Structure formats: C-alpha cells, structure tokens
Coordinates of C-alpha atoms in Angstrom, one line a residue:
Chain A
X1 CA 106.8 225.6 149.5
X2 CA 109.8 223.3 150.0
X3 CA 109.0 219.6 149.2
X4 CA 109.4 217.7 152.5
X5 CA 108.0 214.5 151.2
X6 CA 109.9 211.4 152.1
X7 CA 109.7 207.6 151.7
X8 CA 108.2 205.3 154.3
X9 CA 108.7 201.6 153.5
X10 CA 108.1 202.0 149.8
X11 CA 105.3 204.6 150.1
X12 CA 105.9 208.2 149.3
X13 CA 104.5 210.3 152.2
X14 CA 104.0 214.1 152.0
X15 CA 106.0 214.8 155.1
X16 CA 107.9 213.0 157.9
X17 CA 105.2 213.5 160.5
X18 CA 103.7 210.4 162.0
X19 CA 100.6 210.4 164.3
X20 CA 101.8 208.7 167.5
X21 CA 99.8 205.7 168.6
X22 CA 97.1 206.3 171.2
X23 CA 96.0 209.7 169.9
X24 CA 92.9 209.9 167.8
X25 CA 93.4 206.4 166.5
X26 CA 90.3 204.6 167.6
X27 CA 88.3 204.9 164.4
X28 CA 89.1 204.9 160.7
X29 CA 87.3 208.2 160.4
X30 CA 89.6 210.0 162.8
X31 CA 92.7 208.4 161.3
X32 CA 91.6 209.6 157.8
X33 CA 90.9 213.1 159.3
X34 CA 94.4 213.3 160.7
X35 CA 95.7 212.5 157.2
X36 CA 93.5 215.2 155.7
X37 CA 94.9 217.6 158.3
X38 CA 98.4 217.1 157.0
X39 CA 100.0 214.1 158.6
X40 CA 102.3 211.9 156.5
X41 CA 101.6 208.6 158.3
X42 CA 99.2 207.5 161.0
X43 CA 99.5 204.9 163.8
X44 CA 96.4 203.1 165.1
X45 CA 95.6 202.8 168.7
X46 CA 97.3 199.7 169.9
X47 CA 95.4 196.5 169.3
X48 CA 95.5 193.6 171.7
X49 CA 94.3 190.0 171.2
X50 CA 91.2 190.5 173.3
X51 CA 89.0 193.7 173.6
X52 CA 90.1 196.0 176.4
X53 CA 88.1 198.6 178.2
X54 CA 91.1 200.5 179.5
X55 CA 91.5 202.2 182.8
X56 CA 88.9 204.3 184.6
X57 CA 89.2 208.0 184.2
X58 CA 90.5 210.6 184.4
X59 CA 92.5 209.2 181.6
X60 CA 94.4 212.3 180.8
X61 CA 95.3 215.1 183.2
X62 CA 97.2 218.2 182.4
X63 CA 100.4 219.2 184.3
X64 CA 102.5 222.4 184.1
X65 CA 104.8 220.7 181.6
X66 CA 102.8 218.2 179.7
X67 CA 100.1 215.5 180.0
X68 CA 99.9 212.5 182.2
X69 CA 97.9 209.8 180.5
X70 CA 96.8 206.4 181.6
X71 CA 94.4 205.1 179.0
X72 CA 95.2 201.4 179.6
X73 CA 95.0 200.3 175.9
X74 CA 91.2 200.6 175.3
X75 CA 90.7 198.8 172.0
X76 CA 88.1 196.5 170.4
X77 CA 90.7 193.7 169.9
X78 CA 92.7 192.9 166.8
X79 CA 90.0 191.1 164.9
X80 CA 87.5 194.0 165.1
X81 CA 90.2 196.5 164.8
X82 CA 91.5 195.1 161.6
X83 CA 88.0 195.0 160.2
X84 CA 87.6 198.7 160.9
X85 CA 90.8 199.5 159.0
X86 CA 90.4 197.1 156.1
X87 CA 91.1 198.6 152.7
X88 CA 93.0 201.7 153.7
X89 CA 92.9 203.9 150.6
X90 CA 94.6 207.1 151.8
X91 CA 97.9 208.3 150.1
X92 CA 99.3 208.5 153.6
X93 CA 100.9 205.5 155.3
X94 CA 99.0 203.4 157.9
X95 CA 100.9 201.7 160.8
X96 CA 99.1 199.1 162.8
X97 CA 100.2 199.2 166.5
X98 CA 100.0 196.0 168.5
X99 CA 100.4 195.3 172.1
X100 CA 100.9 191.9 173.7
X101 CA 101.6 190.4 177.1
X102 CA 104.5 188.4 175.9
X103 CA 106.4 187.3 172.7
X104 CA 103.8 184.6 172.1
X105 CA 100.9 187.1 172.0
X106 CA 103.0 189.5 169.8
X107 CA 103.5 186.6 167.4
X108 CA 99.8 185.7 167.3
X109 CA 98.9 189.4 166.7
X110 CA 101.5 189.5 163.8
X111 CA 100.1 186.4 162.3
X112 CA 96.6 187.9 162.2
X113 CA 97.9 191.0 160.5
X114 CA 99.8 188.9 158.0
X115 CA 96.6 187.1 157.1
X116 CA 94.7 190.3 156.6
X117 CA 97.7 192.1 154.9
X118 CA 96.5 192.0 151.3
X119 CA 93.2 193.8 152.0
X120 CA 94.6 195.9 154.8
X121 CA 96.8 198.3 152.9
X122 CA 99.0 198.9 156.0
X123 CA 102.7 200.0 155.5
X124 CA 104.1 198.7 158.8
X125 CA 103.5 197.1 162.2
X126 CA 104.5 198.8 165.3
X127 CA 105.1 196.8 168.5
X128 CA 104.7 198.7 171.7
X129 CA 106.8 197.3 174.5
X130 CA 107.2 200.5 176.5
X131 CA 103.9 201.5 178.0
X132 CA 104.7 202.8 181.6
X133 CA 101.2 202.3 183.1
X134 CA 99.4 199.1 182.1
X135 CA 99.9 196.0 184.3
X136 CA 100.9 193.0 182.3
X137 CA 102.2 195.1 179.4
X138 CA 105.3 197.1 178.4
X139 CA 107.5 198.3 181.2
X140 CA 105.2 196.8 183.9
X141 CA 105.9 193.4 182.3
X142 CA 109.6 193.9 182.0
X143 CA 109.4 194.1 178.2
X144 CA 112.2 196.8 178.0
X145 CA 115.1 194.4 178.5
X146 CA 117.3 193.4 175.6
X147 CA 116.4 189.8 176.0
X148 CA 112.7 190.5 175.9
X149 CA 113.1 192.9 173.0
X150 CA 115.0 190.2 171.0
X151 CA 112.3 187.6 171.8
X152 CA 109.4 189.8 170.9
X153 CA 111.1 191.1 167.7
X154 CA 111.8 187.5 166.6
X155 CA 108.3 186.4 167.3
X156 CA 106.8 189.2 165.2
X157 CA 109.3 188.8 162.3
X158 CA 108.5 185.1 162.2
X159 CA 104.9 185.8 161.7
X160 CA 104.7 188.7 159.3
X161 CA 106.6 190.1 156.4
X162 CA 105.4 193.6 157.0
X163 CA 108.1 196.1 158.1
X164 CA 108.4 196.1 161.9
X165 CA 108.8 199.2 164.1
X166 CA 109.8 198.6 167.7
X167 CA 108.5 201.3 170.0
X168 CA 111.0 201.8 172.9
X169 CA 110.8 203.6 176.2
X170 CA 112.8 206.7 177.1
X171 CA 112.4 205.8 180.7
X172 CA 114.8 202.9 181.0
X173 CA 118.5 203.3 180.9
X174 CA 120.3 201.5 178.1
X175 CA 118.2 202.7 175.2
X176 CA 121.1 202.2 172.8
X177 CA 121.5 198.6 173.7
X178 CA 117.7 198.1 173.4
X179 CA 117.7 199.6 169.9
X180 CA 120.6 197.5 168.9
X181 CA 118.9 194.4 170.2
X182 CA 115.9 195.2 168.1
X183 CA 117.9 195.9 165.0
X184 CA 119.9 192.6 165.4
X185 CA 116.7 190.7 165.8
X186 CA 115.4 192.1 162.5
X187 CA 113.4 195.2 163.4
X188 CA 113.1 197.5 160.4
X189 CA 112.8 200.8 162.4
X190 CA 112.9 202.1 165.9
X191 CA 110.3 204.5 167.4
X192 CA 112.0 206.4 170.2
X193 CA 109.8 206.6 172.2
X194 CA 106.8 206.3 174.4
X195 CA 105.6 208.6 177.2
X196 CA 108.0 208.9 180.1
X197 CA 107.6 207.7 183.6
X198 CA 105.3 206.7 185.0
X199 CA 104.6 210.0 186.7
X200 CA 102.0 210.9 189.3
X201 CA 100.0 213.9 190.2
X202 CA 98.3 214.4 193.6
X203 CA 95.2 216.5 193.6
X204 CA 95.7 218.4 196.9
X205 CA 92.1 219.2 197.3
X206 CA 91.0 215.6 197.2
X207 CA 94.3 214.1 198.6
X208 CA 94.0 211.7 195.6
X209 CA 96.2 210.4 192.9
X210 CA 95.8 211.3 189.2
X211 CA 95.2 210.1 186.5
X212 CA 92.5 207.6 187.5
X213 CA 94.9 204.6 187.3
X214 CA 97.1 206.3 190.0
X215 CA 99.9 207.2 187.7
X216 CA 100.5 207.8 184.0
X217 CA 102.9 208.4 181.2
X218 CA 104.3 211.9 180.9
X219 CA 104.2 213.4 177.4
X220 CA 104.5 216.9 175.9
X221 CA 107.2 219.6 176.3
X222 CA 108.8 218.2 179.4
X223 CA 110.0 215.0 177.8
X224 CA 111.4 216.5 174.5
X225 CA 115.0 216.9 175.8
X226 CA 115.0 213.3 176.9
X227 CA 113.6 212.1 173.6
X228 CA 116.2 214.2 171.7
X229 CA 119.0 212.7 173.7
X230 CA 117.8 209.1 173.1
X231 CA 117.3 209.7 169.4
X232 CA 120.7 211.2 169.1
X233 CA 122.6 208.3 170.6
X234 CA 120.4 205.6 169.0
X235 CA 120.7 207.0 165.5
X236 CA 124.4 207.0 165.9
X237 CA 124.5 203.3 166.9
X238 CA 122.1 201.7 164.5
X239 CA 121.6 201.6 160.7
X240 CA 117.7 201.3 160.5
X241 CA 115.5 204.4 160.4
X242 CA 114.4 206.2 163.6
X243 CA 111.1 207.8 164.4
X244 CA 111.7 210.5 167.0
X245 CA 108.6 210.8 169.3
X246 CA 108.4 213.0 172.4
X247 CA 107.3 216.6 173.0
X248 CA 107.3 217.8 169.4
X249 CA 104.9 220.7 169.2
X250 CA 106.3 222.9 166.4
X251 CA 108.2 222.9 163.2
X252 CA 111.3 223.9 165.2
X253 CA 110.9 221.0 167.5
X254 CA 110.6 218.6 164.5
X255 CA 113.7 220.1 162.9
X256 CA 115.5 219.6 166.3
X257 CA 114.3 215.9 166.4
X258 CA 115.5 215.3 162.8
X259 CA 118.9 217.0 163.4
X260 CA 119.3 214.6 166.4
X261 CA 118.9 211.8 163.9
X262 CA 115.2 211.1 163.4
X263 CA 114.1 210.1 159.9
X264 CA 110.5 210.6 160.9
X265 CA 108.9 212.6 163.7
X266 CA 106.1 211.3 165.9
X267 CA 103.4 213.8 166.9
X268 CA 100.8 213.1 169.6
X269 CA 100.3 215.4 172.6
X270 CA 100.5 218.4 170.2
X271 CA 96.9 217.6 169.3
X272 CA 96.0 218.7 172.9
X273 CA 97.8 222.0 172.5
X274 CA 97.1 222.9 168.9
X275 CA 94.1 220.8 167.9
X276 CA 94.0 218.4 164.9
X277 CA 95.4 221.2 162.8
X278 CA 98.8 220.6 164.5
X279 CA 99.9 218.3 161.7
X280 CA 99.4 220.7 158.8
X281 CA 100.8 223.6 160.9
X282 CA 103.9 221.8 162.0
X283 CA 104.5 220.6 158.4
X284 CA 104.3 224.2 157.1
X285 CA 106.6 225.4 159.9
X286 CA 109.2 222.8 158.8
X287 CA 109.2 223.9 155.2
X288 CA 109.1 227.6 156.2
X289 CA 112.1 227.1 158.5
X290 CA 114.0 225.3 155.8
X291 CA 113.3 228.0 153.3
X292 CA 114.4 230.7 155.6
X293 CA 117.5 228.9 156.5
X294 CA 118.5 227.8 153.1
X295 CA 117.8 224.1 153.3
X296 CA 116.5 222.4 150.2
X297 CA 116.1 218.8 151.3
X298 CA 115.2 216.9 154.4
X299 CA 118.3 214.8 153.9
X300 CA 120.4 217.9 154.8
X301 CA 118.6 218.1 158.2
X302 CA 118.4 214.5 159.3
X303 CA 121.3 213.8 161.6
X304 CA 122.8 217.2 160.9
X305 CA 123.9 217.7 164.5
X306 CA 126.1 214.6 164.4
X307 CA 128.8 216.2 162.2
X308 CA 129.4 218.7 165.0
X309 CA 130.3 218.0 168.6
Chain B
X1 CA 105.1 232.3 183.7
X2 CA 102.2 232.0 181.3
X3 CA 103.6 228.9 179.8
X4 CA 103.1 227.0 183.0
X5 CA 99.4 227.7 183.3
X6 CA 97.2 224.7 183.1
X7 CA 94.4 225.3 180.6
X8 CA 92.2 222.4 181.9
X9 CA 92.5 222.3 185.7
X10 CA 90.7 220.0 187.9
X11 CA 88.4 222.2 190.0
X12 CA 87.2 221.2 193.4
X13 CA 84.4 223.2 195.0
X14 CA 81.6 222.7 197.6
X15 CA 78.1 221.6 196.8
X16 CA 75.8 224.5 197.4
X17 CA 72.5 222.7 197.1
X18 CA 71.0 219.5 195.9
X19 CA 67.5 219.3 194.2
X20 CA 65.7 216.1 193.6
X21 CA 64.2 216.5 190.1
X22 CA 62.5 213.1 190.0
X23 CA 63.0 209.5 191.1
X24 CA 66.4 209.2 189.5
X25 CA 67.6 212.7 188.6
X26 CA 69.3 215.1 191.0
X27 CA 70.5 218.6 190.2
X28 CA 73.7 219.5 192.0
X29 CA 74.5 223.2 192.4
X30 CA 78.1 224.0 192.8
X31 CA 79.8 227.0 194.5
X32 CA 81.7 228.3 191.5
X33 CA 80.5 231.7 190.5
X34 CA 83.2 232.9 188.1
X35 CA 82.8 230.1 185.6
X36 CA 82.0 231.0 182.0
X37 CA 79.8 228.1 180.8
X38 CA 77.6 228.2 177.8
X39 CA 74.5 226.1 177.0
X40 CA 75.4 222.8 175.5
X41 CA 78.8 222.5 177.2
X42 CA 79.7 219.8 179.7
X43 CA 81.9 219.1 182.7
X44 CA 84.0 216.0 183.2
X45 CA 83.1 215.1 186.8
X46 CA 85.5 213.1 188.8
X47 CA 84.8 210.7 191.8
X48 CA 88.3 210.0 193.2
X49 CA 89.1 206.3 192.9
X50 CA 86.1 205.6 190.8
X51 CA 86.2 207.4 187.5
X52 CA 85.2 210.5 185.5
X53 CA 82.1 211.1 183.4
X54 CA 80.8 213.8 181.2
X55 CA 77.8 215.7 182.6
X56 CA 75.9 218.3 180.7
X57 CA 75.7 221.7 182.4
X58 CA 72.2 222.6 183.4
X59 CA 72.9 226.2 184.5
X60 CA 75.8 228.6 184.9
X61 CA 74.7 230.8 187.8
X62 CA 74.8 228.8 190.0
X63 CA 76.9 226.2 188.1
X64 CA 74.6 223.2 188.0
X65 CA 74.7 219.7 186.7
X66 CA 71.9 217.3 186.6
X67 CA 72.8 213.7 187.2
X68 CA 70.7 210.6 186.3
X69 CA 71.5 207.7 188.6
X70 CA 72.5 205.2 185.9
X71 CA 75.9 203.8 186.9
X72 CA 78.8 203.7 189.3
X73 CA 80.0 207.3 189.1
X74 CA 76.5 208.8 188.9
X75 CA 75.5 206.6 191.8
X76 CA 78.3 208.1 193.9
X77 CA 77.3 211.6 192.8
X78 CA 73.8 210.8 194.1
X79 CA 75.2 210.1 197.5
X80 CA 76.9 213.5 197.8
X81 CA 75.5 216.0 200.3
X82 CA 75.3 219.7 200.5
X83 CA 78.6 221.2 201.6
X84 CA 80.7 218.3 200.4
X85 CA 83.4 218.5 197.7
X86 CA 82.8 217.9 194.0
X87 CA 85.6 217.8 191.4
X88 CA 85.4 218.5 187.7
X89 CA 87.2 219.8 184.6
X90 CA 85.5 222.2 182.2
X91 CA 83.4 223.7 180.8
X92 CA 84.3 221.7 177.7
X93 CA 82.9 221.3 174.2
X94 CA 81.2 223.4 171.5
X95 CA 78.1 225.2 172.9
X96 CA 74.8 225.9 171.2
X97 CA 74.9 228.9 169.0
X98 CA 72.3 231.5 169.9
X99 CA 73.7 234.1 167.6
X100 CA 75.2 235.9 170.6
X101 CA 78.6 237.6 170.6
X102 CA 80.8 234.7 171.4
X103 CA 84.4 235.2 172.3
X104 CA 86.2 236.1 169.1
X105 CA 88.3 233.3 167.9
X106 CA 89.3 234.0 164.3
X107 CA 90.9 230.7 163.8
X108 CA 88.6 227.8 164.6
X109 CA 90.4 224.9 166.1
X110 CA 87.7 222.3 165.5
X111 CA 88.4 219.4 163.2
X112 CA 85.7 220.6 160.9
X113 CA 88.0 223.3 159.5
X114 CA 89.3 221.5 156.5
X115 CA 87.8 220.9 153.1
X116 CA 86.7 217.4 153.5
X117 CA 83.4 215.9 152.3
X118 CA 82.1 216.3 155.8
X119 CA 82.8 220.0 156.1
X120 CA 81.8 221.5 152.8
X121 CA 78.8 223.3 153.9
X122 CA 77.9 226.9 154.1
X123 CA 78.2 229.4 156.9
X124 CA 81.1 227.6 158.6
X125 CA 84.2 229.2 160.0
X126 CA 86.6 231.1 157.9
X127 CA 89.1 228.3 157.4
X128 CA 86.7 226.0 155.6
X129 CA 84.7 228.2 153.3
X130 CA 85.9 231.7 153.7
X131 CA 83.1 233.8 155.2
X132 CA 83.9 237.4 154.4
X133 CA 86.1 239.7 156.4
X134 CA 83.2 241.7 157.8
X135 CA 81.3 238.9 159.3
X136 CA 84.6 237.4 160.5
X137 CA 85.2 240.6 162.4
X138 CA 81.7 240.5 163.7
X139 CA 81.8 237.1 165.4
X140 CA 84.6 234.9 164.3
X141 CA 82.6 231.9 165.3
X142 CA 80.6 229.7 163.0
X143 CA 77.1 231.2 162.7
X144 CA 74.0 229.3 162.5
X145 CA 71.6 230.9 160.1
X146 CA 71.8 234.7 159.7
X147 CA 70.8 237.5 162.0
X148 CA 69.6 237.2 165.5
X149 CA 66.8 234.9 166.3
X150 CA 63.6 236.2 167.8
X151 CA 61.8 232.9 168.4
X152 CA 63.5 229.6 169.1
X153 CA 62.2 226.1 169.6
X154 CA 63.9 223.5 171.8
X155 CA 63.0 219.9 171.9
X156 CA 64.3 217.7 174.7
X157 CA 63.7 214.0 175.1
X158 CA 64.4 212.3 178.4
X159 CA 67.5 213.8 180.1
X160 CA 68.0 215.8 177.0
X161 CA 65.8 218.4 178.6
X162 CA 68.6 219.4 180.9
X163 CA 70.8 221.5 178.5
X164 CA 67.6 222.8 176.9
X165 CA 66.7 224.5 180.1
X166 CA 70.1 226.3 180.2
X167 CA 69.7 227.3 176.6
X168 CA 66.1 228.7 177.1
X169 CA 67.3 230.6 180.2
X170 CA 70.2 232.1 178.2
X171 CA 67.8 233.0 175.4
X172 CA 65.5 234.7 177.7
X173 CA 68.3 236.8 179.2
X174 CA 69.0 238.0 175.7
X175 CA 65.4 238.8 174.8
X176 CA 64.8 235.8 172.7
X177 CA 61.5 234.0 173.0
X178 CA 62.0 230.3 173.7
X179 CA 59.4 227.6 173.3
X180 CA 60.1 224.1 174.6
X181 CA 58.8 220.7 173.9
X182 CA 59.7 218.1 176.4
X183 CA 58.9 214.4 176.5
X184 CA 59.2 211.3 178.6
X185 CA 57.8 207.9 178.9
X186 CA 55.4 208.8 181.7
X187 CA 54.7 211.5 184.2
X188 CA 57.6 210.6 186.5
X189 CA 60.1 210.8 183.6
X190 CA 59.2 214.4 182.8
X191 CA 61.9 216.6 184.2
X192 CA 62.5 220.4 184.3
X193 CA 59.0 221.2 183.4
X194 CA 58.7 223.8 186.2
X195 CA 62.1 225.3 185.5
X196 CA 61.3 225.6 181.8
X197 CA 58.0 227.2 182.5
X198 CA 59.8 230.2 184.2
X199 CA 62.0 230.9 181.2
X200 CA 59.9 229.9 178.2
X201 CA 57.1 231.5 176.4
X202 CA 55.3 228.2 176.3
X203 CA 56.2 224.6 177.3
X204 CA 54.6 221.6 175.6
X205 CA 54.7 218.3 177.4
X206 CA 54.2 214.8 176.0
X207 CA 54.3 211.4 177.5
X208 CA 54.0 208.0 175.8
X209 CA 51.1 207.0 178.0
X210 CA 49.4 210.4 178.4
X211 CA 50.0 210.5 182.2
X212 CA 51.3 214.1 181.8
X213 CA 50.6 216.5 179.0
X214 CA 49.6 215.2 175.6
X215 CA 49.7 211.5 174.9
X216 CA 52.2 210.8 172.2
X217 CA 55.8 211.6 171.2
X218 CA 57.6 214.9 171.1
X219 CA 57.9 214.3 167.4
X220 CA 54.1 214.6 166.9
X221 CA 54.1 217.8 168.9
X222 CA 57.1 219.1 167.0
X223 CA 55.5 218.5 163.6
X224 CA 52.4 220.3 164.7
X225 CA 54.1 223.2 166.3
X226 CA 56.6 223.9 163.5
X227 CA 53.6 224.4 161.2
X228 CA 51.7 226.4 163.7
X229 CA 54.4 229.0 164.6
X230 CA 57.3 230.5 162.9
X231 CA 60.7 229.6 164.5
X232 CA 64.0 231.1 163.5
X233 CA 66.2 228.4 165.0
X234 CA 65.5 224.9 166.4
X235 CA 67.6 223.0 169.0
X236 CA 67.3 219.5 170.2
X237 CA 68.9 217.0 172.6
X238 CA 67.6 213.5 173.3
X239 CA 67.5 210.1 171.7
X240 CA 69.5 210.2 168.5
X241 CA 66.7 208.8 166.3
X242 CA 64.4 211.6 167.5
X243 CA 67.1 214.2 166.8
X244 CA 67.7 212.8 163.4
X245 CA 64.0 213.1 162.5
X246 CA 64.0 216.7 163.8
X247 CA 67.2 217.5 161.9
X248 CA 65.8 216.1 158.7
X249 CA 62.5 218.1 159.0
X250 CA 64.3 221.3 159.8
X251 CA 66.6 220.9 156.8
X252 CA 63.6 220.3 154.6
X253 CA 61.9 223.4 156.0
X254 CA 65.2 225.4 155.8
X255 CA 65.1 226.2 159.5
X256 CA 68.6 226.3 161.1
X257 CA 68.9 223.5 163.6
X258 CA 71.4 222.2 166.1
X259 CA 71.6 218.8 167.8
X260 CA 73.6 217.7 170.8
X261 CA 75.2 214.3 170.5
X262 CA 76.3 211.8 173.1
X263 CA 79.2 209.4 172.6
X264 CA 81.5 207.4 174.9
X265 CA 84.0 210.1 176.1
X266 CA 87.2 209.5 177.9
X267 CA 89.7 212.4 177.8
X268 CA 87.1 215.1 177.0
X269 CA 89.7 217.2 175.4
X270 CA 90.0 215.9 171.8
X271 CA 93.1 213.7 172.3
X272 CA 92.1 210.1 172.8
X273 CA 89.5 209.7 170.0
X274 CA 87.0 207.5 171.9
X275 CA 84.0 209.8 171.1
X276 CA 84.6 209.9 167.4
X277 CA 81.6 210.1 165.0
X278 CA 82.7 209.9 161.4
X279 CA 86.1 211.4 162.1
X280 CA 84.7 214.3 164.2
X281 CA 85.1 214.3 168.0
X282 CA 82.0 214.7 170.1
X283 CA 84.0 216.2 173.0
X284 CA 85.7 218.9 171.0
X285 CA 84.0 219.5 167.6
X286 CA 80.7 218.8 169.5
X287 CA 78.7 217.9 171.4
X288 CA 76.7 220.4 169.5
X289 CA 76.6 220.0 165.8
X290 CA 74.6 221.6 163.0
X291 CA 71.8 219.6 161.4
X292 CA 73.3 219.7 157.9
X293 CA 76.6 218.5 159.3
X294 CA 75.3 215.5 161.3
X295 CA 73.0 214.4 158.5
X296 CA 76.2 213.8 156.5
X297 CA 77.6 211.5 159.2
X298 CA 76.9 207.9 158.2
X299 CA 77.0 207.0 161.9
X300 CA 74.4 209.6 163.0
X301 CA 71.3 207.8 164.4
X302 CA 72.9 204.5 163.5
X303 CA 76.2 203.6 165.2
X304 CA 77.8 204.5 168.5
X305 CA 80.8 202.9 170.2
X306 CA 81.5 201.4 173.6
X307 CA 84.5 202.0 175.8
X308 CA 86.6 199.6 173.8
X309 CA 85.8 201.2 170.5
X310 CA 83.4 198.5 169.4
X311 CA 80.6 199.6 167.0
X312 CA 77.1 199.3 168.4
X313 CA 74.1 199.6 166.2
X314 CA 71.5 201.9 167.7

C-alpha cells in the first residue's frame, strides 16, 4: 500500500481526505466514526452563535445528478457545540466550522474557539461564507464579495491564532479574486467549495418545490467539473493550500481534484452513494491508482495538470 | 441510463382507506402494491410546504402507516381523506431480522462494519468479524441468533405496537408463532389489539390502571411470560427505558433480542447525522439494533437529541 499520508497544519494525517462540513458532523460519535472509517480530517457541522433548528424537511432530495440539500444550519450553538467536541483525541485532524451573519459574528465565534483552544484539540477553523440557501448567511447575505471576504477573514484572524480555512462558493463568478482576497487578508487555506446553486426541484405530482426550503445547494457528480475548474485556477493564483470539494465519489475523482491543484480533497455527498465506508474505499482507490500508474508520492500528483496545457 | 436512476424517489400515491385506531391514532392505507417493505422500516412522509417526518410502516400489503396526532405534520396527515394524495420516500432503514432470506448483500454498508469498540460482537456481517463463507452465501445479512425461530415474542409499548403488528404478521406468513405483549396507560391508549389478535398465537394486554387487560406494566408481563414459555427471539419497540430493561433481561437469558430506536431524523438516508446515537445512525444503521449492540451505547436509554443537536436527558 502506497503511503498517502500528508501534513495538515502541523498534524500528520493518514490521507488527504477531509469530511466536508454538514455531513455526519452533528455529534462527536459520528465524527470519530468517520475517522475510524478512513478519513484523514473531519469538519464539524457549522456552528453559529445561537442554536438553530434549521429548515423544515425534506432537507435532502435526490436528483438525477446529485443531491439538493437545504439543512439551514441546524446546530446547538457554538457553546454547546464546543463542549461536545472538547478534548478531541483522534489521530485525525478536527476542523471547527463556523457560520456567522457578518464579520462581527465571525469574530465572536473565533474568540470563543480561541478561548477553548487548549482543551479542544482542533487543528483549524473553517469559515463558511458560501451557503446558497440560508437567509442571512453566506450567499444570501452577500458574503461572497471580495470586500466581505476580506472583512470576515480579518475579523476571524484578529480573534484566533488557529489556522483559518475560508470556504468559498463555486456559484459566484470571480472565484480567483475571492481566493486572493482571502489569502491577502491572512487566510491559511481555501476550501473550494460549497454546494452549487441554489437549485430547485419541482415535484410534478404535488406541484410543489423541493427541498422543503424551496431550493437547495446542489452537490454530487453534477458539480465536480465546476469544482475542478475552480480549484485549477485558484491553485494557480494563490500560495496557500487548497481543499478541493465537490462531487468526489471515487479515488479517480480525488486524483483528478489533486491534479487540478488541491492539496486535500473534501468528501461529503459520497456518503449518500457509498455509505460511511466511502472514506476508506476512496483512500484505498487513491493508493491503488498510484501504484498501478507508477506514482510514489502525493506530491507528484498535486497540481500535476498544471505543467501541461 | 442506469446512472440517472434515482434511488430514493419521492412517491406520490392515493390514500386507499383511513382507519381510526383510537382517539389520536389513524392508520392510512396507501395505493402502492409493488413496494417491498419489511417490518421495522419507515417512510419519510412529506406534507408539501410543511415538512417531512419518519413514520413506521404498519403493513406492506396494503402499504400502511399509523400516525399519532402529535404535531404539525402528523396533524395535517390526520386531515387527509380517502382518495387524496400522500407523498413519501422509502422504505428506509434496517428492518427486524426474522431469519428469513433477505436480499443478498455480501457487503454490508452500515456503519457498524468496522472494528470499533461498538461493533466487536459476534454474528455480525462479514466485514466486521468474518462469518464463514458458507453462511455468507446463505444470507449475507447479519443474522440474529442461529437457525430459524419457531416462537417469537414481541413487546410494544404505546405506538411501539405499530411495527410489532407488521412483524407478527410477517412471522405468521412464514409459519413462525408470534406472541405479543402490548401496553398503554389506559384502555383508550391500547392500539392494534384486534389486528394482533388475528396474526398472533396469543396477545397479552396491560394498562397502568387496569382498565384493559392486566393492571401493571408490560415489563411485569414480560418477566412472567419469558419464564413461562420458551422464545427463540424477542423484539421490542416502545419507550427506551422499557426496551433497555427488556434488552438487558434477554442478554442475561441469552435470548437474541432486537429493539427499534427513535431519534430526531432529518434526511433519513444517512447523510446529515441528526439521528446519531454513539456514532451510529438511527436512520441507516437502525432503527432496528441488536440488544448486545445498543447496550454498549452510552446514550441508549439516557440521551437523545433535539432538532438542533442539543443533548436531552431521557
């Protein structure tokens, strides 16, 4: 088996796979289970200042080419959320995802994490500014602009010393400028990206919109080509690491994402198609592919597509 | 074009019949004949514009759900009339194991298939403890106990009786003798007694105030009956503390036992993680779990979570 371990902000992780935020991340038990099933790093469900119930269901509906989800950030709030995660002991990295209405809220959330940092055992903070379907947050609050990204990044960096990942949207044009703005404001990595959209499904029998919120972010196979393109151009423009998230469902998909320039690969919707075993399976597929094709190190794959036109 | 098939479609069908089971429970029969539902599974039932809730399946032919009027979505379901549309996804979740020939699935996709502290127990699927090739060929699905059961005991508390009826009916169709203990606070809370009577060898009813059947709890009846008769397998659905006591007793007596859990579900398909219990997902790894398995969960009988993910002591 080829060693595909890598480094993630000072922690050695067994592979470059990262559980995307919003999937299986409500409880410590499921996050640990994802690690046991072969994931290198896990991201919590996004935590907000106050508890949130989220949208009414259906929260996830299947389409012909992926999932439409509109969860609406259900979470117990940052205080309870951090208690749940306190004292992370797994070898795999823990990323705390936060979501705020504005830069001020992001700053407050970061300050709370900074206070709990010692006991927490987290490797990084991820700020989501790209949700396509929650009023008051992300794209619906205009957080995707360069100005807003700079402001939010600054606010978080001022309040915590933990490495910061900015999670951008594949839905807005100008992703390269957005990533540059984040880098210049001090972000330590870019996660490209969130679900695409929002999209909408009409149930023709009920003449009614789905998911329950009326629209939702598209994830899964359909969005992979867009994520790949975004990762390719972002990784060319910035010097900080890139997490490539969007439609990865196999080892070959992960290799493709890394060749586009991703240092790490986000996996989320694959859990729907392959179950929680997806992480271990994709990890094995990556090393099998490398072995078959004569690659010895991940380094030889990351950004490999950039040397050729 | 196989790649474009949707595995979890939203079905919409007409309501065939509505039965009033008691003052707050209605059974809704749906015109959907070709569905392959197994006892213990559930549907995610959708009221457009309002929400979606998990409802346990009370029967497969006709496809039936029983709905207690306890909230907004169930309240709307109670207003539906015969001939109107009803929409749902499913059947979802791991069913009860009756030792029948389930669809062969050599590789189990549940999260229990890894060697963690929670999953090191015997008679599980091939990926966690390597059952031999022969038995893998035979069923491919985790087996409860060994051999086919002849006599089963089901214990249902409150609405927990609903899936027990489907289980007993299925057992009877396969020549297995089913016995049922059902309980409620008082006479008007006892549901499905008549239905169970048709498919069971014997039905034992208890109420807290003695207004129907024996006065007392199902637990007292269970402790008596389990000594009185020999049961191969035991199944239970109801309040979690009751299920915990039954699971403990069965493990002590070395009788295979399964319980059906309830947690706050959202996606119903193992993605969102809302219904987690100690790292397992009630919607996908459950709702049916083996007694040995749940007794290792520190949250079993103690902690559940609300829609935000807040822990609630039971």
